[in-house]
Coordinates of C-alpha atoms (C1' of nucleotides) in Angstrom, one line a residue:
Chain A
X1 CA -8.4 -45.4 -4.6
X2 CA -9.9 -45.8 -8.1
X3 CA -10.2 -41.8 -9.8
X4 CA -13.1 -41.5 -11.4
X5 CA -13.6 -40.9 -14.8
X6 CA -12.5 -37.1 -15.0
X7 CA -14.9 -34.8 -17.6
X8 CA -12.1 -33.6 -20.5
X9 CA -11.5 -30.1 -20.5
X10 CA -9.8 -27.8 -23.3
X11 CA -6.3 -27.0 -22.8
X12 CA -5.3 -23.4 -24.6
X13 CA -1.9 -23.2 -25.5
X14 CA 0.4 -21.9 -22.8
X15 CA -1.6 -23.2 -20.2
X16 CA 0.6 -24.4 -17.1
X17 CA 0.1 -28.3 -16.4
X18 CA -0.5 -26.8 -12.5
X19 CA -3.6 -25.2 -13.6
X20 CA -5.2 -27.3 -16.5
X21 CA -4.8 -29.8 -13.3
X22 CA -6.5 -27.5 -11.6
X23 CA -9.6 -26.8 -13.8
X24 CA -10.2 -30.2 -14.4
X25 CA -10.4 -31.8 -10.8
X26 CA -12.9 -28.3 -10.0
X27 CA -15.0 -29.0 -12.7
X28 CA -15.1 -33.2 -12.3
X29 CA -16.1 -31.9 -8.4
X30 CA -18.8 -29.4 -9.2
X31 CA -20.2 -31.4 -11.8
X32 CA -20.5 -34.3 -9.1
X33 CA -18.1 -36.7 -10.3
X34 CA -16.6 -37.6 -6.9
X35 CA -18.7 -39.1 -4.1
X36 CA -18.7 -37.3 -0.6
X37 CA -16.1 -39.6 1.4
X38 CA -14.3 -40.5 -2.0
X39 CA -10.1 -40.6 -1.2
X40 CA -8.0 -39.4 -3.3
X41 CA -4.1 -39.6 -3.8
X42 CA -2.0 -37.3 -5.4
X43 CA -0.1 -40.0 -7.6
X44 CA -3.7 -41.3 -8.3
X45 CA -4.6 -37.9 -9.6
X46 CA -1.3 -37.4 -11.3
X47 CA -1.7 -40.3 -13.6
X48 CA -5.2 -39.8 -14.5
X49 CA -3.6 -36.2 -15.3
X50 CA -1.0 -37.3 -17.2
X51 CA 1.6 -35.3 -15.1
X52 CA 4.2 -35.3 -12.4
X53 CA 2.4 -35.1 -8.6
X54 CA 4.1 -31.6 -8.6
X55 CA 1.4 -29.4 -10.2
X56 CA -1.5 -31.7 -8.6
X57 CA 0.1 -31.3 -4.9
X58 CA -0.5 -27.5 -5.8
X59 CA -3.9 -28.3 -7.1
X60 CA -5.1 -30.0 -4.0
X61 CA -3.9 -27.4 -1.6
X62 CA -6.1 -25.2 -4.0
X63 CA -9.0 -27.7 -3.8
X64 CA -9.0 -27.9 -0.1
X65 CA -9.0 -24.2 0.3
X66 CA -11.6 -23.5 -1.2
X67 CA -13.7 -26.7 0.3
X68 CA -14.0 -28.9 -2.9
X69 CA -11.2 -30.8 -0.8
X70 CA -10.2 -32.0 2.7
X71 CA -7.0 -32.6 4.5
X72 CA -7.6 -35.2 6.8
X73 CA -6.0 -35.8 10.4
X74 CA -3.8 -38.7 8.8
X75 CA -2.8 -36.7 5.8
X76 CA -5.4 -38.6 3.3
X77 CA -7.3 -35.8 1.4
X78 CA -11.1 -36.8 1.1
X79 CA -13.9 -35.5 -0.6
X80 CA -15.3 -34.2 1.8
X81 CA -18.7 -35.8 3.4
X82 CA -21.9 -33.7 4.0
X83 CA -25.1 -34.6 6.3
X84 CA -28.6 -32.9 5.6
X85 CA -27.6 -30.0 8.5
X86 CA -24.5 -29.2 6.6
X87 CA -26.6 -29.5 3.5
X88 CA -29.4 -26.9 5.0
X89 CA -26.7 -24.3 5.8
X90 CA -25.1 -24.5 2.3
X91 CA -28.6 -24.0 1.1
X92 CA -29.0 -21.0 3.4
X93 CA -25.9 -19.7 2.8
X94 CA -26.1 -19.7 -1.1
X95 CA -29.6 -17.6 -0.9
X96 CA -27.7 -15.4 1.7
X97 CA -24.5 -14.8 -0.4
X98 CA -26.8 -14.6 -4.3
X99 CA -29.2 -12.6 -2.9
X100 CA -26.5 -10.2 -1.4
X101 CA -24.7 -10.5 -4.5
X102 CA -27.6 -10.0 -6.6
X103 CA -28.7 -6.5 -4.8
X104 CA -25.4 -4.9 -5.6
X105 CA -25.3 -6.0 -9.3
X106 CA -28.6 -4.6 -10.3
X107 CA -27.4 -0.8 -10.6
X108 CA -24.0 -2.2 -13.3
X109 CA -26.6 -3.9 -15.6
X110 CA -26.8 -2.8 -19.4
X111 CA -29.6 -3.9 -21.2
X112 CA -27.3 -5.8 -23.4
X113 CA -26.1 -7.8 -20.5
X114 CA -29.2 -8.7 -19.3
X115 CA -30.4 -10.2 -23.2
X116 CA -26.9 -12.5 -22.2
X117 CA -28.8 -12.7 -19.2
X118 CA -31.9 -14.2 -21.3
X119 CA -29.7 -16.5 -23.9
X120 CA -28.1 -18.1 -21.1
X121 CA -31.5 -19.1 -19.5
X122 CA -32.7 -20.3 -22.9
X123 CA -29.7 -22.9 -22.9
X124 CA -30.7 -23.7 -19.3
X125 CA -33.8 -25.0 -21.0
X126 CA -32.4 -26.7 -24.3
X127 CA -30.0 -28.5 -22.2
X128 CA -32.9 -29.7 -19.6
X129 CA -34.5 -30.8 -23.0
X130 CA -31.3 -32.7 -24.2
X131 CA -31.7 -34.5 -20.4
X132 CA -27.8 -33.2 -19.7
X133 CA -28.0 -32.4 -16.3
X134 CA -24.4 -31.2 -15.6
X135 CA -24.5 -28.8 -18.7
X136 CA -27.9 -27.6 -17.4
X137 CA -25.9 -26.9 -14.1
X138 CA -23.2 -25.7 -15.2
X139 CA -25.3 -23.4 -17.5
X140 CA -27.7 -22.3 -14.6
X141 CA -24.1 -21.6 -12.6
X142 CA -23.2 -19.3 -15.7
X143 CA -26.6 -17.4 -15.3
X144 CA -26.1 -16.5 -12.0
X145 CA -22.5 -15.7 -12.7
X146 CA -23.5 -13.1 -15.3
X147 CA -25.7 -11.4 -12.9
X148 CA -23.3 -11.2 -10.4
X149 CA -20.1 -10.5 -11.8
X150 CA -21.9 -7.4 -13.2
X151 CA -20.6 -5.6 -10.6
X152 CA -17.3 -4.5 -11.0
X153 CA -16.5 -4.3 -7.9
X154 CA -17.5 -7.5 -6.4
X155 CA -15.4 -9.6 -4.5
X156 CA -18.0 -12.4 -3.4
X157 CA -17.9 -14.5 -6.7
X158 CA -15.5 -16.7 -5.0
X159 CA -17.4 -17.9 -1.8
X160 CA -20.4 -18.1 -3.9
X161 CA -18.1 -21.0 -6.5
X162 CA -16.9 -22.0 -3.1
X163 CA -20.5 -22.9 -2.0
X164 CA -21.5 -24.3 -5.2
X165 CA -18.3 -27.1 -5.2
X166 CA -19.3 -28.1 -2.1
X167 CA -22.8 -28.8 -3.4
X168 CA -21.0 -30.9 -6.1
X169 CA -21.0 -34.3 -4.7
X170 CA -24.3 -34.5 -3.3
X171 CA -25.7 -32.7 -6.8
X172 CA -24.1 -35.6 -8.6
X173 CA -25.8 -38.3 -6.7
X174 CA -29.5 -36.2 -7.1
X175 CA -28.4 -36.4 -11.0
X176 CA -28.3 -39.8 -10.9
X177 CA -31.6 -40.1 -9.1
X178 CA -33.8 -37.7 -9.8
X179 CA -34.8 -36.5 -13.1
X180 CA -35.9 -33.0 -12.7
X181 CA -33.4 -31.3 -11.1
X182 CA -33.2 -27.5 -12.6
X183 CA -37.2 -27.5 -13.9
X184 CA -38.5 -25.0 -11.1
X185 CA -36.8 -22.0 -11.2
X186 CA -37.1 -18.4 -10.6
X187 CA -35.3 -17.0 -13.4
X188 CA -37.9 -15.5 -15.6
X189 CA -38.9 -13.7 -12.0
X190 CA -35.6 -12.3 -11.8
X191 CA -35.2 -11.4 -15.4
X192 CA -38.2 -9.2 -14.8
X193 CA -36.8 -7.9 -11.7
X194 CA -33.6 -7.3 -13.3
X195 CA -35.5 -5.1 -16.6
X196 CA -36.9 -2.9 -13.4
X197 CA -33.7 -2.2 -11.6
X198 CA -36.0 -3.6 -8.7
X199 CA -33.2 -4.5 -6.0
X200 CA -35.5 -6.1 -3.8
X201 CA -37.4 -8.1 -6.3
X202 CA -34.0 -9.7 -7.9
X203 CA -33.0 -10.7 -4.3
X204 CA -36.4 -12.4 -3.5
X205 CA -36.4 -13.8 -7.0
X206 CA -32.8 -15.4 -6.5
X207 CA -33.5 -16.5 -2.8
X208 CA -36.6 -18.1 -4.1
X209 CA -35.2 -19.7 -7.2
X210 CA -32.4 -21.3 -4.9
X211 CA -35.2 -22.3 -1.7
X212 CA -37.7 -24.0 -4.6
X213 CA -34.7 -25.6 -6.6
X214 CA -32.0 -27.6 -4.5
X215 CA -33.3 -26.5 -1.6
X216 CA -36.2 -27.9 -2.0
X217 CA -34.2 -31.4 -1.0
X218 CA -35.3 -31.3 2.8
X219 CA -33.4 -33.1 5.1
X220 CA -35.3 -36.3 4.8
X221 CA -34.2 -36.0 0.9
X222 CA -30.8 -35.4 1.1
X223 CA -30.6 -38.5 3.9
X224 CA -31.9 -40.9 1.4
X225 CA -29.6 -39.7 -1.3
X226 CA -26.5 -40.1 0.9
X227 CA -27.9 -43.7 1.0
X228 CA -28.4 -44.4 -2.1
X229 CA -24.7 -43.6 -2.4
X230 CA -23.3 -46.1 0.1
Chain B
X1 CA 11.4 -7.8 -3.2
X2 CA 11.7 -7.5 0.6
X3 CA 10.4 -9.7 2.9
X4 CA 8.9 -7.3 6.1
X5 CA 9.0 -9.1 9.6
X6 CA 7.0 -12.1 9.7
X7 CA 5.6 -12.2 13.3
X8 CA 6.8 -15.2 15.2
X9 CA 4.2 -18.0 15.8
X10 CA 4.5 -20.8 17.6
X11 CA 5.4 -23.9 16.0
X12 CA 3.5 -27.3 17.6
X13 CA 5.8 -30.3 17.9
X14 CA 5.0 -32.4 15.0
X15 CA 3.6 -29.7 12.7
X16 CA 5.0 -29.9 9.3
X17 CA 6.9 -26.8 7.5
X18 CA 4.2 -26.6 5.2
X19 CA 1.6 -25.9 7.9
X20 CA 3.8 -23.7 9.7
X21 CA 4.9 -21.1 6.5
X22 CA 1.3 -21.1 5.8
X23 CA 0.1 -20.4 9.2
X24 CA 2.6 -17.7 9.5
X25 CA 2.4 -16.4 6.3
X26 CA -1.8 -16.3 6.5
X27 CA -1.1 -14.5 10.2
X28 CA 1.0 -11.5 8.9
X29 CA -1.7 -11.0 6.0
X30 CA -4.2 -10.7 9.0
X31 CA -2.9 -8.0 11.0
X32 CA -1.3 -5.9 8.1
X33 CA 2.3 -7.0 8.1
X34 CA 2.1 -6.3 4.2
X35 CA 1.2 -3.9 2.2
X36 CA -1.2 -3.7 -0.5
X37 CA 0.5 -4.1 -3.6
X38 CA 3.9 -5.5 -2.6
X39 CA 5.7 -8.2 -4.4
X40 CA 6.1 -11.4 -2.8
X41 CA 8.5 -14.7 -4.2
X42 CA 8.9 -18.0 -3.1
X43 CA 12.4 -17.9 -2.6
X44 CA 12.2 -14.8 -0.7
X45 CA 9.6 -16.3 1.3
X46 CA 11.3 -19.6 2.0
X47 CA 14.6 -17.8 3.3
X48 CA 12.4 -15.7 5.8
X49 CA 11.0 -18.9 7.3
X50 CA 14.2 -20.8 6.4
X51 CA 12.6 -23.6 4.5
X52 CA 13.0 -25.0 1.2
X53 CA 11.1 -23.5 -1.8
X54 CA 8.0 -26.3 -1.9
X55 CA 6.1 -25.9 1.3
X56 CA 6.1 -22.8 0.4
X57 CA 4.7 -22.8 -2.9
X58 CA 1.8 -24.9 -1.3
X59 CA 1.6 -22.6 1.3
X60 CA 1.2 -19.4 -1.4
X61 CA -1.7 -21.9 -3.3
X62 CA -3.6 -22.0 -0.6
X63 CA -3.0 -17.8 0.4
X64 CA -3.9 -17.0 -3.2
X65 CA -7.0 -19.4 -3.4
X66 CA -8.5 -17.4 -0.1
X67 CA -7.6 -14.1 -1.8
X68 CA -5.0 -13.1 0.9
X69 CA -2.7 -13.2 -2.4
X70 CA -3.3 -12.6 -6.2
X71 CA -1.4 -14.5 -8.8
X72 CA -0.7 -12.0 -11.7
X73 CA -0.9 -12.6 -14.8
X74 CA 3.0 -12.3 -15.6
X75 CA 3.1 -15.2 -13.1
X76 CA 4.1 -12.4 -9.9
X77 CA 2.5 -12.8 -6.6
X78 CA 1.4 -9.9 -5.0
X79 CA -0.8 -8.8 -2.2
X80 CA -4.0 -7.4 -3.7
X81 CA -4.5 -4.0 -4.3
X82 CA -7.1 -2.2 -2.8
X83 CA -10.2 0.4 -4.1
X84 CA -12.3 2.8 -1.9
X85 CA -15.1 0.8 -3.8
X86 CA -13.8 -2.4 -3.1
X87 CA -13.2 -1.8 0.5
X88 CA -16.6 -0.8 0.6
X89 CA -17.9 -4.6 -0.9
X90 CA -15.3 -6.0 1.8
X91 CA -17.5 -4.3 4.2
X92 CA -20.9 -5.0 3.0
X93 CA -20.0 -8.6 2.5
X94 CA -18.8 -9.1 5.9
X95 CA -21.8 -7.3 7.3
X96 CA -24.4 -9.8 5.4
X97 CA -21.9 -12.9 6.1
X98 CA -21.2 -12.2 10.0
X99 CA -25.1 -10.7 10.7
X100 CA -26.0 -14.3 8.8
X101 CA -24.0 -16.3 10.6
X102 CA -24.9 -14.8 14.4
X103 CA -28.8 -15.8 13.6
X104 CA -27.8 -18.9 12.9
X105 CA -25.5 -19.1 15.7
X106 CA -28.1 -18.1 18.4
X107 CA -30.2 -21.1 18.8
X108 CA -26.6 -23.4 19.5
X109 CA -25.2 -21.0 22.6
X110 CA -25.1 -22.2 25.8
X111 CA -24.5 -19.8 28.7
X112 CA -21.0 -20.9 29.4
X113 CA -20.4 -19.8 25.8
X114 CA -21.4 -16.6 26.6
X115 CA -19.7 -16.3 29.2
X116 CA -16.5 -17.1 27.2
X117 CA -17.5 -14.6 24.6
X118 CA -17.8 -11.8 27.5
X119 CA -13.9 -12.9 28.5
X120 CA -13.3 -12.4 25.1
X121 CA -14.8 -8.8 25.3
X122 CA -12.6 -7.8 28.1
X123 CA -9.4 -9.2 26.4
X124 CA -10.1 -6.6 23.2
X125 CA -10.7 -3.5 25.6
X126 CA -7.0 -4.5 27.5
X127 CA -5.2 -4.9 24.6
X128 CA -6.8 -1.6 23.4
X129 CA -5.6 -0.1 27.0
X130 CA -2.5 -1.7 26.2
X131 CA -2.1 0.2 22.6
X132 CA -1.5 -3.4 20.9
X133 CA -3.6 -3.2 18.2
X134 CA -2.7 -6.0 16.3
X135 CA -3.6 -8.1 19.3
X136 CA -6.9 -6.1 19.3
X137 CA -7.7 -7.1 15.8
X138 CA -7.1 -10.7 16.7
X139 CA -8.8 -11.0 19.7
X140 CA -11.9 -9.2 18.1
X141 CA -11.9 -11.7 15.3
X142 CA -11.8 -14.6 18.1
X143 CA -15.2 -12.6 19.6
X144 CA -16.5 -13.1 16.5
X145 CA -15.4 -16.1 15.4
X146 CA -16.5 -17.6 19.1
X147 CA -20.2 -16.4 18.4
X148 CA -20.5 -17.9 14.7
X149 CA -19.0 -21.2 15.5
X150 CA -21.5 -22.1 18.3
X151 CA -23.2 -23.7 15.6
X152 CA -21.7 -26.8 14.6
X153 CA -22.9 -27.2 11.3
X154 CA -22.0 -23.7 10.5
X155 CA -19.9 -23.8 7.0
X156 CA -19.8 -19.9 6.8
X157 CA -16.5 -19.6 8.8
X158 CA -13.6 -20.0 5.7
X159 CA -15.8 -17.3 4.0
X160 CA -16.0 -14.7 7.1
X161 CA -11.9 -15.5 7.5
X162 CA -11.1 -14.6 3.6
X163 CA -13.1 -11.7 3.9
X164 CA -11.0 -10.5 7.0
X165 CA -7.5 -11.6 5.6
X166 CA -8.5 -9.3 2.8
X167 CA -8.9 -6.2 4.6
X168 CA -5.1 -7.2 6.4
X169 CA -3.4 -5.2 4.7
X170 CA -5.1 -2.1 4.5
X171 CA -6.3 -2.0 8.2
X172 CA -2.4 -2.4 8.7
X173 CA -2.1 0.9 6.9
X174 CA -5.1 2.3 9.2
X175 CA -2.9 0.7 12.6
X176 CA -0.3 3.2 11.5
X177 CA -2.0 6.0 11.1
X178 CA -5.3 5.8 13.2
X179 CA -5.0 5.0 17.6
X180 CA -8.8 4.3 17.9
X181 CA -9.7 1.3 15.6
X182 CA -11.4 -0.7 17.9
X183 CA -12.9 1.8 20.4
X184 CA -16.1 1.8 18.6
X185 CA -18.0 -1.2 19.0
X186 CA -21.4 -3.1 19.7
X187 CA -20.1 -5.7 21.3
X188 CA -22.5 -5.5 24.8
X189 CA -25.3 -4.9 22.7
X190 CA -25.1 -8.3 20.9
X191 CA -24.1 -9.8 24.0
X192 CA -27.4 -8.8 25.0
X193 CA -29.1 -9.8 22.3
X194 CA -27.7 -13.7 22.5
X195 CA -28.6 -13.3 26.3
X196 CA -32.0 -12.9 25.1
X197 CA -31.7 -15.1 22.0
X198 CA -32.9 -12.6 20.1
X199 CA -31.8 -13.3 16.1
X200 CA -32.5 -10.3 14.7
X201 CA -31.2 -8.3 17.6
X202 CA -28.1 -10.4 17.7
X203 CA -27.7 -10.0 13.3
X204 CA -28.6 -5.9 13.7
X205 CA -26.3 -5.6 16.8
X206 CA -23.5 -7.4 14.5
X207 CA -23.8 -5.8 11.0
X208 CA -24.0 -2.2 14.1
X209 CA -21.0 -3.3 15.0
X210 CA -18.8 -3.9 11.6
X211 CA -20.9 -0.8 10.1
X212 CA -19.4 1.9 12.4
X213 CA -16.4 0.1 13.5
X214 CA -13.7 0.2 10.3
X215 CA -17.0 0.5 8.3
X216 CA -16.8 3.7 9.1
X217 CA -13.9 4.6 7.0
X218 CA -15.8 6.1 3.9
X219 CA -14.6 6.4 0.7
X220 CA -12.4 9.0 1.1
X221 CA -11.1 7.7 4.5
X222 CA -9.7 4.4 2.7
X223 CA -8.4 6.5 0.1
X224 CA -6.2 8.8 1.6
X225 CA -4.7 5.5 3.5
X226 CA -4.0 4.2 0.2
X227 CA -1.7 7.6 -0.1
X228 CA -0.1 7.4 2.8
X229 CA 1.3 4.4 2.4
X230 CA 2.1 4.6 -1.1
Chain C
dT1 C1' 16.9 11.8 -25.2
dT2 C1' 14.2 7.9 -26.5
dT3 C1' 13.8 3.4 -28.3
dC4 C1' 15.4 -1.0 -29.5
dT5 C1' 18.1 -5.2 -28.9
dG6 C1' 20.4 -8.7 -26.7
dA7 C1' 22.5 -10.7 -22.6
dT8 C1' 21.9 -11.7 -17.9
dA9 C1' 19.4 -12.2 -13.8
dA10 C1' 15.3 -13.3 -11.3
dT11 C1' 11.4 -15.9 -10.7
dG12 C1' 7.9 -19.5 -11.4
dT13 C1' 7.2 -24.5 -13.1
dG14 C1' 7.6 -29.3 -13.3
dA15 C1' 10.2 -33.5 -12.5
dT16 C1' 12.4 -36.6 -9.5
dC17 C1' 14.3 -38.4 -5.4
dA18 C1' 14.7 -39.6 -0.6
dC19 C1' 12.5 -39.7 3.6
dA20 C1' 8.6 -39.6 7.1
dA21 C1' 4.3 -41.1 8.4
dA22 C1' 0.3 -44.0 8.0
dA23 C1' -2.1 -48.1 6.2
dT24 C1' -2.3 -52.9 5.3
dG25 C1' -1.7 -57.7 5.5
dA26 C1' 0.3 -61.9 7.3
dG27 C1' 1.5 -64.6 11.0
dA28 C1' 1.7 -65.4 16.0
dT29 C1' -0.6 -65.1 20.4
dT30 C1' -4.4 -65.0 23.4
Chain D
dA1 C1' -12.4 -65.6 16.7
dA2 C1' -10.1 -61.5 18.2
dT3 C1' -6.0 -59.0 19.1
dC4 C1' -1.2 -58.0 18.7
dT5 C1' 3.3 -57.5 16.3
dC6 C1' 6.1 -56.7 12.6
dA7 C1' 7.3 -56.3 7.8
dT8 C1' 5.9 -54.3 3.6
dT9 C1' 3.4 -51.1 0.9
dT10 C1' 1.2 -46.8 0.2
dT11 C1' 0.9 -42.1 0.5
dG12 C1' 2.3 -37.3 1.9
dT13 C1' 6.4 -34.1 2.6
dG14 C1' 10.4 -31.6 1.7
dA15 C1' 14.6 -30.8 -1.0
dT16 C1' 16.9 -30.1 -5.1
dC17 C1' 17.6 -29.6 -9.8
dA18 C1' 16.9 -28.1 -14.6
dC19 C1' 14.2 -25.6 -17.5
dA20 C1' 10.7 -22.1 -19.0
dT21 C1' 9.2 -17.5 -18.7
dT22 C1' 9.6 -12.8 -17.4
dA23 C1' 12.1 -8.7 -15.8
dT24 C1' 16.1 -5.8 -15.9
dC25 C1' 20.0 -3.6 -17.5
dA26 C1' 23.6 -2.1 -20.6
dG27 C1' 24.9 -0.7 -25.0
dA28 C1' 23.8 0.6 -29.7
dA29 C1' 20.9 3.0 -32.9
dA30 C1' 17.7 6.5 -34.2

DNA sequence: TTTCTGATAATGTGATCACAAAATGAGATT
DNA sequence: AATCTCATTTTGTGATCACATTATCAGAAA
């Protein structure tokens, strides 16, 4: 069991060792770190933390609720592996949940939020630029975020992170690959659609931006990906 | 901070205390044992299921990571309160979730499984006969839950199950106060529908279903629960 | 009566230990 | 060479303890 090199995070003062634990194993998965299939142990984990296994037990039971993680049969805890089906319904159910989510946001936006809305998809770009594809995801993740969380009442922004860790592992193997991962995208589409308070336009723009992004790794695609991992 | 009755579950030989408190802590969520708003602690927690402190912290990681329980920020762990407005996003979430995941789910039944799933629709209508409606709730989750999972790349089902262990507690309210819960339904018609594998039958016949089953309770409905059990 | 202060109690956090369960590797047997 | 057995190692689990943080309560001051 050989941890991976985890992505540093900032740790504000006050934070408990339990969840600076925490945030750093979600972000190294989302940001593709870990390989589907890769084992990890909590002592493993612990020392790459610096901590006791205490705070990283808690941590994993987190992780594997929310499907960054699985609990094996025999107790080992695995990233967990994906094949191109599984891959298709994460894709399906990501433009099912963002468009959903998107609908109910459109009637809390200010203008103001919406120029956040812009900025953030400008950074998209400049990072694309720079060639750093995990701060280009993790700023594409914070553009749909802003839309989203909009809504003041909405309780899906959790599955929708949920679905994104899982898409972590195979995201980082594309990232190694492939060059052009977040260049097609919707967004202007559903900044426009956003401006007209056009509930239907944001949800097509968001399904679309999704189906012609990642999705557009068929099933062919993500098969020689999991490959070239091996 | 009182503990209410945890409902006894079985305990598989072999299973470890973990699994078990977090099993039968995830179970009371589900049919309303707990009220929204009430105080939970560990130590409270591991005396009612007569275990030491740690498998249940785990266990109350994983509860609060699938938002059957909030972690506040003076470190309390509560049950999460409930809106009228937030009820309603329950709803609407569940109804594009579970309407998603019966399309998907067509093309994998066989007729056996259907056959199963009519079982299952006879076993809600006795335990309404019977007045159980906690074993109503259950069994019409299992009806659902038996349709989605026909397909077996389906990745949807951790999602559909947090959004029903978030409307535990205040359907436990509406148990109280409400005898027909369950009467409503449109069960036959989707069993019709995946006779015919008919998607967008199946998905209107489900979302049918959830909309005028507890989505029914409007605004004010779900509000003057809240009362009543303040 | 209300507000403030300080002591005490309650509750979560992290560390450590012992034990249980599973994996691994070496040697013996087929 | 393949399979089995057993000892050792690795890894997860549960218990317990001490400590940190937050809540509560009683008494004093305004």
């Amino acid at each position: 069991m050989k941890t991976p090199p985890l992505p540093l995070l900032d740790r504000p003062e006050g934070m408990t060792t339990h969840d600076y634990a925490f945030a750093r194993l979600r972000q190294a998965i989302m940001v593709g770190s870990f390989r589907p299939g890769t084992s990890v142990t909590i002592r493993g984990l612990a020392e790459a933390l610096e901590s006791s296994p205490t705070p990283v037990r808690e941590a994993l039971r987190q992780l594997t609720s929310i499907g960054a993680l699985q609990f094996l049969e025999n107790r080992r805890i695995v990233v967990p592996r994906i094949t191109p089906a599984r891959f298709e319904e994460l894709i399906a159910l990501r433009i099912a949940l963002e468009s959903h989510a998107a609908r109910r946001a459109v009637a809390h936006l200010s203008e103001r939020q919406i120029e956040r809305i812009v900025a953030i998809d400008d950074s998209i770009e400049d990072e694309i630029r720079r060639g750093d594809q995990a701060a280009a995801l993790i700023a594409n993740q914070a553009f749909h975020r802003t839309i989203y969380t909009a809504n003041p009442d909405q309780i899906v922004m959790p599955l929708i992170e949920s679905v994104w860790l899982q898409l972590g592992p195979i995201l980082g193997i594309a990232m190694e690959h492939v060059t052009e991962l977040y260049v097609v995208d919707r967004h202007r589409e559903a900044i426009e659609a956003l401006r007209r308070r056009d509930e239907d336009a944001v949800a097509d723009a968001i399904a679309a931006d999704i189906r012609e992004g990642i999705g557009g790794f068929d099933q062919q695609a993500v098969a020689r990906l999991l490959k070239l991992a091996a």
